[in-house]
PDB file of C-alpha atoms in Angstrom:
ATOM      1  CA  MET A   1      48.820 -21.097  56.493  1.00 86.00           C
ATOM      2  CA  PRO A   2      48.967 -22.073  60.172  1.00 94.00           C
ATOM      3  CA  ARG A   3      49.503 -19.383  62.727  1.00 95.00           C
ATOM      4  CA  VAL A   4      51.214 -19.570  66.081  1.00 96.00           C
ATOM      5  CA  VAL A   5      50.130 -17.000  68.642  1.00 97.00           C
ATOM      6  CA  VAL A   6      52.647 -16.192  71.362  1.00 97.00           C
ATOM      7  CA  HIS A   7      51.395 -14.568  74.570  1.00 97.00           C
ATOM      8  CA  VAL A   8      53.906 -12.645  76.676  1.00 97.00           C
ATOM      9  CA  MET A   9      53.089 -11.104  80.060  1.00 97.00           C
ATOM     10  CA  PRO A  10      55.192  -9.248  82.625  1.00 97.00           C
ATOM     11  CA  LYS A  11      56.204 -11.543  85.477  1.00 97.00           C
ATOM     12  CA  PRO A  12      53.858 -11.293  88.492  1.00 94.00           C
ATOM     13  CA  GLU A  13      56.555  -9.758  90.717  1.00 95.00           C
ATOM     14  CA  ILE A  14      57.380  -7.069  88.142  1.00 95.00           C
ATOM     15  CA  LEU A  15      55.654  -3.701  88.378  1.00 95.00           C
ATOM     16  CA  ASP A  16      53.561  -2.976  85.311  1.00 96.00           C
ATOM     17  CA  PRO A  17      53.192   0.805  84.987  1.00 95.00           C
ATOM     18  CA  GLN A  18      51.200   0.578  81.728  1.00 94.00           C
ATOM     19  CA  GLY A  19      48.707  -1.780  83.360  1.00 96.00           C
ATOM     20  CA  LYS A  20      48.521   0.462  86.433  1.00 96.00           C
ATOM     21  CA  ALA A  21      47.840   3.482  84.220  1.00 96.00           C
ATOM     22  CA  VAL A  22      45.020   1.651  82.455  1.00 95.00           C
ATOM     23  CA  ALA A  23      43.568   0.476  85.785  1.00 96.00           C
ATOM     24  CA  ALA A  24      43.606   4.072  87.053  1.00 95.00           C
ATOM     25  CA  ALA A  25      42.031   5.429  83.871  1.00 95.00           C
ATOM     26  CA  LEU A  26      39.129   2.950  83.729  1.00 94.00           C
ATOM     27  CA  PRO A  27      37.056   4.334  86.649  1.00 94.00           C
ATOM     28  CA  ARG A  28      37.808   7.888  85.506  1.00 92.00           C
ATOM     29  CA  LEU A  29      36.125   7.009  82.204  1.00 89.00           C
ATOM     30  CA  GLY A  30      33.161   5.380  83.889  1.00 90.00           C
ATOM     31  CA  PHE A  31      34.219   1.740  83.825  1.00 92.00           C
ATOM     32  CA  GLU A  32      33.978   0.403  87.380  1.00 91.00           C
ATOM     33  CA  GLY A  33      34.609  -3.003  88.902  1.00 92.00           C
ATOM     34  CA  ILE A  34      38.095  -3.730  87.567  1.00 95.00           C
ATOM     35  CA  SER A  35      40.520  -4.406  90.393  1.00 94.00           C
ATOM     36  CA  SER A  36      43.706  -4.726  88.400  1.00 95.00           C
ATOM     37  CA  VAL A  37      45.063  -4.643  84.865  1.00 97.00           C
ATOM     38  CA  ARG A  38      48.261  -6.060  83.466  1.00 97.00           C
ATOM     39  CA  GLN A  39      49.444  -5.368  79.955  1.00 97.00           C
ATOM     40  CA  GLY A  40      51.413  -7.811  77.885  1.00 97.00           C
ATOM     41  CA  LYS A  41      52.203  -8.577  74.275  1.00 97.00           C
ATOM     42  CA  ARG A  42      50.756 -10.840  71.653  1.00 97.00           C
ATOM     43  CA  PHE A  43      52.582 -12.015  68.543  1.00 97.00           C
ATOM     44  CA  GLU A  44      50.979 -13.668  65.541  1.00 97.00           C
ATOM     45  CA  LEU A  45      53.523 -15.687  63.562  1.00 97.00           C
ATOM     46  CA  GLU A  46      52.558 -17.092  60.172  1.00 96.00           C
ATOM     47  CA  VAL A  47      54.359 -20.398  59.757  1.00 95.00           C
ATOM     48  CA  GLU A  48      55.351 -21.817  56.370  1.00 93.00           C
ATOM     49  CA  GLY A  49      54.376 -25.460  56.250  1.00 90.00           C
ATOM     50  CA  GLU A  50      53.129 -27.655  59.030  1.00 91.00           C
ATOM     51  CA  VAL A  51      53.543 -26.875  62.725  1.00 92.00           C
ATOM     52  CA  THR A  52      55.304 -30.010  63.923  1.00 92.00           C
ATOM     53  CA  ASP A  53      56.544 -30.588  67.457  1.00 93.00           C
ATOM     54  CA  ALA A  54      60.038 -29.632  66.298  1.00 92.00           C
ATOM     55  CA  VAL A  55      58.796 -26.357  64.797  1.00 92.00           C
ATOM     56  CA  LEU A  56      56.876 -25.605  67.973  1.00 94.00           C
ATOM     57  CA  ALA A  57      59.900 -26.317  70.169  1.00 94.00           C
ATOM     58  CA  ASN A  58      61.928 -24.027  67.914  1.00 93.00           C
ATOM     59  CA  LEU A  59      59.295 -21.297  68.183  1.00 94.00           C
ATOM     60  CA  ARG A  60      59.143 -21.715  71.944  1.00 95.00           C
ATOM     61  CA  GLU A  61      62.858 -21.013  72.082  1.00 95.00           C
ATOM     62  CA  ALA A  62      62.428 -17.993  69.803  1.00 94.00           C
ATOM     63  CA  ALA A  63      59.601 -16.778  72.044  1.00 96.00           C
ATOM     64  CA  THR A  64      61.677 -16.967  75.198  1.00 95.00           C
ATOM     65  CA  THR A  65      64.802 -15.453  73.671  1.00 93.00           C
ATOM     66  CA  LEU A  66      63.632 -12.952  71.055  1.00 93.00           C
ATOM     67  CA  LEU A  67      59.959 -12.150  71.652  1.00 95.00           C
ATOM     68  CA  SER A  68      60.227 -11.757  75.408  1.00 96.00           C
ATOM     69  CA  ASN A  69      62.758 -10.494  77.888  1.00 96.00           C
ATOM     70  CA  PRO A  70      63.159 -13.457  80.260  1.00 95.00           C
ATOM     71  CA  VAL A  71      64.312 -11.186  83.076  1.00 96.00           C
ATOM     72  CA  ILE A  72      60.968  -9.426  83.339  1.00 96.00           C
ATOM     73  CA  GLU A  73      58.534 -11.363  81.136  1.00 97.00           C
ATOM     74  CA  ASP A  74      57.016 -14.838  80.865  1.00 97.00           C
ATOM     75  CA  VAL A  75      55.795 -16.553  77.716  1.00 97.00           C
ATOM     76  CA  THR A  76      52.400 -17.576  79.077  1.00 96.00           C
ATOM     77  CA  ALA A  77      51.109 -19.515  76.078  1.00 95.00           C
ATOM     78  CA  LEU A  78      51.862 -20.675  72.550  1.00 95.00           C
ATOM     79  CA  ASP A  79      48.621 -21.354  70.678  1.00 95.00           C
ATOM     80  CA  VAL A  80      48.496 -23.009  67.282  1.00 95.00           C
ATOM     81  CA  GLU A  81      45.674 -21.857  65.006  1.00 92.00           C
ATOM     82  CA  GLU A  82      45.204 -23.765  61.792  1.00 84.00           C
ATOM     83  CA  GLY A  83      44.816 -21.616  58.695  1.00 69.00           C
ATOM     84  CA  GLN A  84      41.603 -21.390  56.693  1.00 55.00           C
ATOM     85  CA  ALA A  85      43.147 -22.878  53.539  1.00 48.00           C
TER      86      ALA A  85
ATOM     87  CA  MET B   1      38.324 -13.642  90.730  1.00 86.00           C
ATOM     88  CA  PRO B   2      37.349 -13.892  87.061  1.00 94.00           C
ATOM     89  CA  ARG B   3      39.672 -12.470  84.488  1.00 95.00           C
ATOM     90  CA  VAL B   4      38.861 -10.956  81.115  1.00 96.00           C
ATOM     91  CA  VAL B   5      41.641 -11.075  78.540  1.00 97.00           C
ATOM     92  CA  VAL B   6      41.488  -8.452  75.793  1.00 97.00           C
ATOM     93  CA  HIS B   7      43.434  -9.083  72.594  1.00 97.00           C
ATOM     94  CA  VAL B   8      44.330  -6.070  70.463  1.00 98.00           C
ATOM     95  CA  MET B   9      46.030  -6.314  67.075  1.00 97.00           C
ATOM     96  CA  PRO B  10      47.017  -3.708  64.480  1.00 97.00           C
ATOM     97  CA  LYS B  11      44.482  -3.599  61.641  1.00 97.00           C
ATOM     98  CA  PRO B  12      45.541  -5.725  58.643  1.00 94.00           C
ATOM     99  CA  GLU B  13      46.029  -2.676  56.399  1.00 95.00           C
ATOM    100  CA  ILE B  14      48.248  -0.925  58.949  1.00 95.00           C
ATOM    101  CA  LEU B  15      52.012  -1.335  58.697  1.00 95.00           C
ATOM    102  CA  ASP B  16      53.448  -3.009  61.772  1.00 96.00           C
ATOM    103  CA  PRO B  17      57.114  -2.011  62.075  1.00 95.00           C
ATOM    104  CA  GLN B  18      57.615  -3.930  65.328  1.00 94.00           C
ATOM    105  CA  GLY B  19      56.298  -7.108  63.743  1.00 96.00           C
ATOM    106  CA  LYS B  20      58.443  -6.505  60.656  1.00 96.00           C
ATOM    107  CA  ALA B  21      61.517  -6.056  62.849  1.00 96.00           C
ATOM    108  CA  VAL B  22      60.804  -9.330  64.626  1.00 95.00           C
ATOM    109  CA  ALA B  23      60.210 -11.133  61.322  1.00 96.00           C
ATOM    110  CA  ALA B  24      63.562  -9.830  60.031  1.00 95.00           C
ATOM    111  CA  ALA B  25      65.394 -10.798  63.214  1.00 95.00           C
ATOM    112  CA  LEU B  26      64.116 -14.381  63.385  1.00 94.00           C
ATOM    113  CA  PRO B  27      66.143 -15.865  60.477  1.00 94.00           C
ATOM    114  CA  ARG B  28      69.198 -13.902  61.604  1.00 92.00           C
ATOM    115  CA  LEU B  29      68.980 -15.759  64.905  1.00 89.00           C
ATOM    116  CA  GLY B  30      68.497 -19.111  63.231  1.00 90.00           C
ATOM    117  CA  PHE B  31      64.720 -19.399  63.310  1.00 92.00           C
ATOM    118  CA  GLU B  32      63.525 -20.157  59.796  1.00 91.00           C
ATOM    119  CA  GLY B  33      60.128 -20.795  58.287  1.00 92.00           C
ATOM    120  CA  ILE B  34      58.210 -17.775  59.593  1.00 95.00           C
ATOM    121  CA  SER B  35      56.711 -15.766  56.753  1.00 94.00           C
ATOM    122  CA  SER B  36      55.283 -12.876  58.739  1.00 95.00           C
ATOM    123  CA  VAL B  37      54.898 -11.551  62.257  1.00 97.00           C
ATOM    124  CA  ARG B  38      52.446  -9.061  63.668  1.00 97.00           C
ATOM    125  CA  GLN B  39      52.693  -7.684  67.163  1.00 97.00           C
ATOM    126  CA  GLY B  40      49.717  -6.686  69.244  1.00 97.00           C
ATOM    127  CA  LYS B  41      48.754  -6.215  72.851  1.00 97.00           C
ATOM    128  CA  ARG B  42      47.155  -8.344  75.489  1.00 97.00           C
ATOM    129  CA  PHE B  43      45.421  -7.016  78.592  1.00 97.00           C
ATOM    130  CA  GLU B  44      44.469  -9.076  81.614  1.00 97.00           C
ATOM    131  CA  LEU B  45      41.687  -7.398  83.591  1.00 97.00           C
ATOM    132  CA  GLU B  46      40.734  -8.780  87.006  1.00 96.00           C
ATOM    133  CA  VAL B  47      37.006  -8.267  87.425  1.00 95.00           C
ATOM    134  CA  GLU B  48      35.347  -7.818  90.813  1.00 93.00           C
ATOM    135  CA  GLY B  49      32.289 -10.023  90.970  1.00 90.00           C
ATOM    136  CA  GLU B  50      30.677 -12.000  88.217  1.00 91.00           C
ATOM    137  CA  VAL B  51      31.220 -11.367  84.515  1.00 92.00           C
ATOM    138  CA  THR B  52      27.653 -10.854  83.328  1.00 92.00           C
ATOM    139  CA  ASP B  53      26.654  -9.915  79.795  1.00 93.00           C
ATOM    140  CA  ALA B  54      26.317  -6.296  80.934  1.00 92.00           C
ATOM    141  CA  VAL B  55      29.818  -6.289  82.418  1.00 92.00           C
ATOM    142  CA  LEU B  56      31.187  -7.833  79.252  1.00 93.00           C
ATOM    143  CA  ALA B  57      29.439  -5.269  77.039  1.00 94.00           C
ATOM    144  CA  ASN B  58      30.860  -2.549  79.262  1.00 93.00           C
ATOM    145  CA  LEU B  59      34.350  -4.048  78.987  1.00 94.00           C
ATOM    146  CA  ARG B  60      34.008  -4.352  75.232  1.00 95.00           C
ATOM    147  CA  GLU B  61      33.331  -0.628  75.072  1.00 94.00           C
ATOM    148  CA  ALA B  62      36.330   0.052  77.340  1.00 94.00           C
ATOM    149  CA  ALA B  63      38.454  -2.177  75.104  1.00 96.00           C
ATOM    150  CA  THR B  64      37.525  -0.317  71.933  1.00 95.00           C
ATOM    151  CA  THR B  65      37.858   3.159  73.442  1.00 93.00           C
ATOM    152  CA  LEU B  66      40.613   2.958  76.052  1.00 93.00           C
ATOM    153  CA  LEU B  67      42.648  -0.199  75.464  1.00 95.00           C
ATOM    154  CA  SER B  68      42.921   0.158  71.709  1.00 96.00           C
ATOM    155  CA  ASN B  69      43.187   2.961  69.202  1.00 96.00           C
ATOM    156  CA  PRO B  70      40.257   2.265  66.848  1.00 95.00           C
ATOM    157  CA  VAL B  71      41.961   4.141  64.012  1.00 96.00           C
ATOM    158  CA  ILE B  72      44.787   1.631  63.750  1.00 96.00           C
ATOM    159  CA  GLU B  73      43.851  -1.317  65.980  1.00 97.00           C
ATOM    160  CA  ASP B  74      41.157  -3.976  66.287  1.00 97.00           C
ATOM    161  CA  VAL B  75      39.997  -5.704  69.436  1.00 97.00           C
ATOM    162  CA  THR B  76      40.235  -9.247  68.095  1.00 96.00           C
ATOM    163  CA  ALA B  77      38.891 -11.119  71.128  1.00 95.00           C
ATOM    164  CA  LEU B  78      37.560 -10.798  74.659  1.00 95.00           C
ATOM    165  CA  ASP B  79      38.111 -14.052  76.552  1.00 95.00           C
ATOM    166  CA  VAL B  80      36.628 -14.730  79.963  1.00 95.00           C
ATOM    167  CA  GLU B  81      38.715 -16.932  82.245  1.00 92.00           C
ATOM    168  CA  GLU B  82      37.131 -18.023  85.509  1.00 84.00           C
ATOM    169  CA  GLY B  83      39.326 -17.588  88.563  1.00 69.00           C
ATOM    170  CA  GLN B  84      40.629 -20.483  90.633  1.00 55.00           C
ATOM    171  CA  ALA B  85      38.749 -19.437  93.792  1.00 48.00           C
TER     172      ALA B  85
END
């Protein structure tokens, strides 16, 4: 079954407190050399049938309306991964 | 500046209520043909200097201890993206 992976990240101009917290915690735990961290979301959608251009366009709309908040987040990528079957 | 992207997903045997909620909402909003959804996290880490094998091993440890909860989550991938500079 093919899988579509949707990547959602906070917009660059939006503060990302979770990412900032992680960035602050890293050196405290001994991990140096990271200048900034941003945290986003990742959705794995199992698609029934083939991923045609129409299906992908449909999913892109779902990604921008349901999976992300377009006020503060960008859908940075939609990757299609073919299933193993 | 190179960037390391860490992908974290709930383990397959762990219930994913957020993913289930999304999967239930999709057909209600007119998006059909998705059999299941799982929601994970995505971290973008800006690395100072080069991403050597040692840095990557270090980041992998950070990913499994700080960025994910190893009881319920897997680090599914660590991708290195070279910066534009």
